[in-house]
Amino acid sequence: MPYGNKELHFGHIGGVFIHADFLARFLRDRIGKENVIFVSGTDCYGSPIVEDYRQSVSDGSFEGSIEDYVRSNHQSQKEALESYYIATNLFAASSIGRAGEIHQQYSYNFIKTLYENGHLKKITTSQFYDPEHEVFLNGRQVVGQCPIDGCQSEKAYADECSLGHQYMEKDLINPKSTLSGKKPEMRAVTNWYFKLEEFQELLREWVEGLKENPGARHFMIKSIEEFLEPPVIYVKNEYLEVLNKIEDKLPDFTLEDDENKSSFELVFDKLEDREKACSILAENAVQFRNGKTLVPFRLTGNIEWGVDAPTLEGLDDLTVWVWPESLWAPISFTQNYLEKENKDKNKWKEWWCSKGAKVYQFIGEDNVYFYGPAEMAMFMGQGDNPSVEPPEGELQLPDLIANNHLLFLDKKASSSGKVKPPMAKDLLDYYTAEQLRAHFLSFGLGIKSVGFKPKPLNPKGGSHGDPVLKEGNLLSNVFNHIVRSCFYTMQKFNDGKLPIGEVSQEVLNEAKEIIFEYEKAVYSYEFHQVMSLMDNYIRGINKYWSKKYKEYKDQDDKSILLQLFIDGFHMLRTATVLMHPVAPKGTEMILEYLNLDEADDFWNWERIFEPVYAFMDNPEEHEFKFLERRVDFFEKHPSQYK
């Protein structure tokens, strides 16, 4: 879910939304659109939005309330998705209208259930306070350096860095208030925390199950396992002598030393022991960094702009921290969608709590901690007896489809970093939406980070071709050519009617093979393999057409041409159905020229092996829509014509 403080940039679209839309469209064709709900929305709350809103009002770039600010960005995001043919059933907003009301109620119930099941605890911590402005500072109003060992983040905030690392606020290095520019004070506040660390063994069991899932990203599993390590403190080797002097003051630990490293490790059994050790080390001027481990997951805060938290044990006037409530927001949105469809919104349980259903969540690699350990543990905590295999009727654990970073010119782009990402809408000044959809799907982000290198925006693009157009040319050149060849040639030689006959066995076999391989690739979430398969298949159709048409010309045998029509349109139908989730606009135009009305049946994978005749009421009389000259099914962007 994109934050409500910005428009969508290329990473939102190319990194997750197009991939999610591809799977949703495929599933609608594969199992029926009535069996698929695709929801997302604007993440309306949180300190980044408050801070950006404050700055926008301060510099005069925006007038109005924070609600107006979020609503404006939500509308912009919605329009961007529509321009890329992202076909959500609902793109809602967690603070706006009925979606906001439902989200507030579900958030209340979710937290209350965690409390009643014994998974929450009150923790009093010190929070940053700016005495000059006389306010507690929210997460994004404090900046410093991340205390997590090895972190390369350019910016760290109160309790989370730009790379998604979590830590206690007091551990932030060199904090500074964004309001006054001065070092803030620490003052005591009490909040509710989820006992995430108590789910370590269940999460280990869940990770072992992930390893058996062919679609689970290896980098995601590795990232999650890092947080399942015991509490560790890294201390520079130069402080070993100091450590020896204060060792008897520290809680029990195991010292692990590698002579090839500049630091040694203090490994503790319990998080509380590490916290005590941190205080003692700090008192003795020992510099250290904490390793990744599970820590209590904060649920509430005192930021005014947020979902109201339930009053528990007298703690009132709290709001829910944005990250937890954003994890269950898709459930709220599902309820909202069902209600809009005049269905009982309580039917959401058929989608989220049934073993006969499946939830897929598309995320970027920065969010693995939240959607992995935090979400899975909280979902398990909704049940009476937490389990990695929740019983029917309780929240099931979603499948996570995590993508690596989508880089801009081989660098990580961030609206808060040095390299600014291009906006999604601006890319449409150079490319069509379907060209970009095909290109982004080809990247293999489940394997590694990949650079997006649009030549118009690349100062070092040189005289070579535009890499973005490789897949675009498959559509606008190769696929477009074969579609036009089929229609134009049949109009010229057979009055626009498809001759009746059997599809060649060779063509049938190849079509079956590509269908099976395609579905296997989707099952493993290897969407780049889909694009590779389709590249080979569509180019193969073109070669087959050229070969057979040449045979017809050489032998002057019209039977060869008629068989080519039969085979060509079967290959065209297969390619059209398979490319439907990739390029919906162009493929649906092909259906229009096939002059077929039963669109749902045509896309239906239950009939994927059937020839075009099967969709005609009267094959002998069926006429295709006449294709005029220079009609393109997959257009190039106007800027691409010389």
XYZ file of C-alpha atoms in Angstrom, residues 150-442:
293
model
C 26.046 -3.371 9.007
C 23.104 -1.156 8.021
C 23.811 1.032 4.991
C 20.729 3.233 5.315
C 21.164 6.861 4.318
C 18.591 7.945 6.893
C 17.268 6.512 10.152
C 14.202 7.726 11.996
C 13.053 7.354 15.611
C 12.561 3.572 15.585
C 12.912 2.533 11.946
C 15.494 3.230 9.267
C 14.863 3.717 5.549
C 15.799 0.051 4.956
C 13.138 -1.189 7.378
C 15.319 -2.105 10.373
C 13.558 -1.914 13.740
C 15.150 -0.794 17.019
C 14.279 0.937 20.278
C 14.190 4.736 20.029
C 16.891 5.200 22.637
C 19.327 3.263 20.412
C 19.172 5.785 17.530
C 22.606 7.293 16.947
C 22.977 11.113 16.817
C 19.243 11.994 16.889
C 18.079 15.401 15.686
C 14.630 17.030 15.673
C 13.397 18.033 12.216
C 11.379 20.826 13.850
C 14.146 22.664 15.681
C 17.238 20.999 14.256
C 18.431 20.333 17.784
C 18.989 17.182 19.814
C 15.648 16.240 21.397
C 15.051 15.114 24.983
C 13.753 11.717 26.014
C 10.528 11.596 28.058
C 8.572 8.622 29.364
C 5.499 7.336 27.480
C 3.522 4.105 27.812
C 2.269 2.110 24.815
C 0.932 -1.299 23.928
C 3.332 -3.760 22.345
C 2.726 -7.117 20.719
C 4.862 -9.903 22.232
C 6.497 -10.765 18.938
C 9.520 -12.345 20.572
C 7.297 -15.056 22.096
C 6.428 -16.339 18.606
C 10.007 -17.217 17.695
C 9.522 -20.994 17.602
C 6.268 -20.771 15.661
C 7.949 -18.438 13.177
C 10.832 -20.881 12.791
C 8.294 -23.584 11.984
C 6.605 -21.271 9.490
C 9.948 -20.529 7.784
C 10.687 -24.247 7.470
C 7.379 -24.553 5.623
C 8.368 -21.701 3.324
C 11.417 -23.673 2.273
C 9.095 -26.332 0.839
C 7.151 -23.748 -1.174
C 8.566 -23.498 -4.735
C 7.396 -19.910 -5.016
C 8.882 -18.582 -1.768
C 11.694 -16.144 -2.494
C 15.058 -17.337 -1.185
C 16.194 -13.829 -0.261
C 12.978 -13.354 1.730
C 13.553 -16.532 3.728
C 17.129 -15.498 4.456
C 16.000 -12.040 5.572
C 13.365 -13.475 7.920
C 15.790 -15.981 9.415
C 18.110 -13.126 10.378
C 15.419 -11.815 12.731
C 15.009 -15.249 14.321
C 18.560 -15.190 15.662
C 19.136 -14.804 19.433
C 19.758 -11.293 20.851
C 23.305 -10.195 19.941
C 25.477 -7.167 20.647
C 28.423 -6.368 18.354
C 31.371 -4.706 20.081
C 34.524 -3.400 18.399
C 37.637 -5.446 19.189
C 39.303 -2.373 20.721
C 36.839 -2.563 23.647
C 37.681 -6.157 24.613
C 39.850 -5.042 27.544
C 37.056 -2.806 28.904
C 34.596 -5.668 28.516
C 36.807 -7.979 30.574
C 36.755 -5.464 33.447
C 32.935 -5.179 33.543
C 32.079 -8.753 32.561
C 30.806 -9.654 36.038
C 28.224 -6.835 35.849
C 26.694 -8.140 32.626
C 23.911 -10.733 32.354
C 25.026 -14.196 31.213
C 26.229 -14.238 27.623
C 28.313 -16.245 25.188
C 31.245 -14.483 23.576
C 31.877 -15.345 19.937
C 35.070 -14.002 18.441
C 36.313 -14.260 14.868
C 39.830 -12.974 14.336
C 38.953 -12.060 10.768
C 36.296 -9.599 11.921
C 36.654 -6.181 13.511
C 33.980 -6.934 16.134
C 33.157 -9.701 18.580
C 29.663 -10.836 19.532
C 27.891 -11.054 22.881
C 25.055 -13.570 22.489
C 22.227 -13.552 25.055
C 19.403 -15.992 25.762
C 16.782 -13.329 26.413
C 16.022 -9.914 24.977
C 15.756 -8.461 28.512
C 19.346 -9.537 29.197
C 20.558 -7.784 26.085
C 18.728 -4.602 27.090
C 20.421 -4.636 30.497
C 23.780 -5.221 28.846
C 23.232 -2.302 26.478
C 22.705 0.035 29.432
C 25.836 -1.193 31.202
C 27.969 -0.914 28.065
C 26.700 2.609 27.439
C 27.507 3.624 31.028
C 31.076 2.426 30.460
C 31.461 4.310 27.143
C 31.632 1.120 25.097
C 30.447 1.604 21.527
C 28.259 -1.213 20.231
C 25.564 -2.152 17.755
C 22.645 -4.509 18.158
C 22.075 -7.463 15.871
C 18.725 -8.335 14.320
C 16.343 -10.253 16.541
C 12.651 -10.274 17.418
C 11.679 -7.398 19.697
C 8.272 -6.349 21.054
C 6.299 -4.903 18.139
C 4.813 -1.522 18.977
C 1.097 -1.221 18.279
C 0.199 2.238 19.603
C 1.549 5.748 19.840
C 0.484 9.297 20.633
C 0.371 10.686 17.119
C -2.977 12.431 16.659
C -3.423 11.469 12.992
C -4.102 7.751 13.240
C -6.652 4.990 13.832
C -8.043 5.236 17.377
C -6.742 2.444 19.592
C -9.113 0.713 22.051
C -8.915 1.844 25.659
C -7.298 -0.979 27.621
C -6.390 -0.894 31.319
C -6.972 2.836 31.459
C -4.607 3.696 28.613
C -6.651 6.003 26.420
C -6.130 8.682 23.774
C -3.728 6.409 21.922
C -3.708 5.776 18.183
C -2.539 2.692 16.326
C 0.919 2.855 14.794
C 0.560 2.858 11.022
C 2.573 -0.291 10.278
C 0.427 -2.735 12.266
C -2.891 -1.406 11.007
C -1.661 -1.363 7.418
C -1.028 -5.121 7.679
C -4.686 -5.916 8.323
C -6.062 -3.085 6.155
C -6.596 -5.513 3.217
C -9.052 -7.399 5.435
C -10.938 -4.161 6.084
C -10.906 -3.424 2.354
C -12.250 -6.902 1.599
C -15.144 -6.213 3.956
C -15.709 -2.861 2.274
C -15.720 -4.424 -1.201
C -18.216 -7.131 -0.218
C -20.488 -4.511 1.316
C -20.305 -2.407 -1.864
C -21.344 -5.508 -3.796
C -24.416 -5.781 -1.530
C -23.024 -8.868 0.151
C -22.677 -9.496 3.847
C -19.329 -7.961 4.751
C -18.862 -10.760 7.297
C -18.303 -13.061 4.321
C -14.741 -11.791 4.403
C -13.975 -14.872 6.483
C -14.640 -17.052 3.435
C -11.642 -15.346 1.817
C -9.284 -14.903 4.791
C -10.236 -17.696 7.214
C -10.910 -20.637 4.906
C -8.508 -23.411 4.010
C -10.198 -23.485 0.629
C -9.000 -19.955 -0.132
C -5.598 -18.375 -0.655
C -4.329 -14.859 0.042
C -1.365 -13.483 -1.923
C 0.366 -10.330 -0.728
C 2.796 -8.521 -3.019
C 5.502 -6.613 -1.168
C 8.894 -5.026 -1.662
C 11.991 -6.356 0.073
C 12.073 -3.426 2.531
C 8.783 -4.640 4.009
C 9.685 -8.282 4.644
C 10.024 -7.768 8.415
C 6.511 -6.372 8.736
C 4.669 -8.774 6.445
C 6.841 -11.680 7.540
C 7.476 -12.083 11.278
C 5.166 -9.292 12.487
C 2.102 -10.049 10.379
C 2.329 -13.828 10.585
C 2.712 -13.767 14.369
C -0.179 -11.330 14.839
C -2.392 -13.382 12.528
C -1.520 -16.521 14.493
C -2.250 -14.560 17.678
C -5.841 -14.014 16.556
C -6.531 -17.708 17.207
C -7.177 -19.423 20.534
C -4.125 -21.644 20.034
C -1.547 -19.984 17.778
C -0.422 -22.297 14.986
C 1.287 -22.171 11.599
C -1.675 -24.262 10.392
C -4.666 -22.368 11.820
C -7.925 -24.351 11.870
C -10.825 -23.584 9.548
C -12.529 -20.351 10.564
C -9.421 -18.618 11.895
C -7.119 -16.249 10.003
C -4.957 -18.232 7.590
C -1.383 -17.220 6.834
C -1.014 -15.425 3.484
C 1.533 -16.277 0.813
C 4.093 -13.501 0.478
C 5.358 -12.622 -2.977
C 8.339 -10.406 -2.227
C 10.242 -8.563 -4.935
C 13.766 -7.220 -4.767
C 14.423 -3.552 -5.337
C 13.491 -2.110 -8.687
C 16.464 0.167 -9.233
C 16.596 3.338 -11.296
C 19.661 3.313 -13.547
C 21.134 0.613 -11.264
C 20.738 2.732 -8.119
C 18.183 2.494 -5.331
C 15.815 5.401 -5.790
C 13.865 6.933 -2.929
C 11.770 10.043 -2.536
C 13.762 10.702 0.668
C 17.153 9.799 -0.812
C 19.636 11.277 -3.269
C 18.316 9.421 -6.334
C 14.736 10.496 -7.025
C 12.476 7.948 -8.721
C 10.536 8.922 -11.858
C 6.811 9.227 -11.311
C 4.599 6.543 -12.805
C 2.491 9.030 -14.754
C 5.592 10.686 -16.268
C 6.749 7.412 -17.842
C 3.599 7.451 -19.950
C 5.070 10.462 -21.766
C 7.520 8.011 -23.386
C 5.899 4.559 -23.350
C 2.491 2.964 -23.529
C 1.167 1.276 -20.416
C 1.320 -2.145 -22.072
C 4.940 -1.677 -23.120
C 5.823 -0.919 -19.513
C 3.694 -3.766 -18.149
C 5.540 -6.263 -20.338
C 8.934 -4.772 -19.492
C 8.438 -4.741 -15.711
C 7.121 -8.314 -15.710
C 10.288 -9.491 -17.462
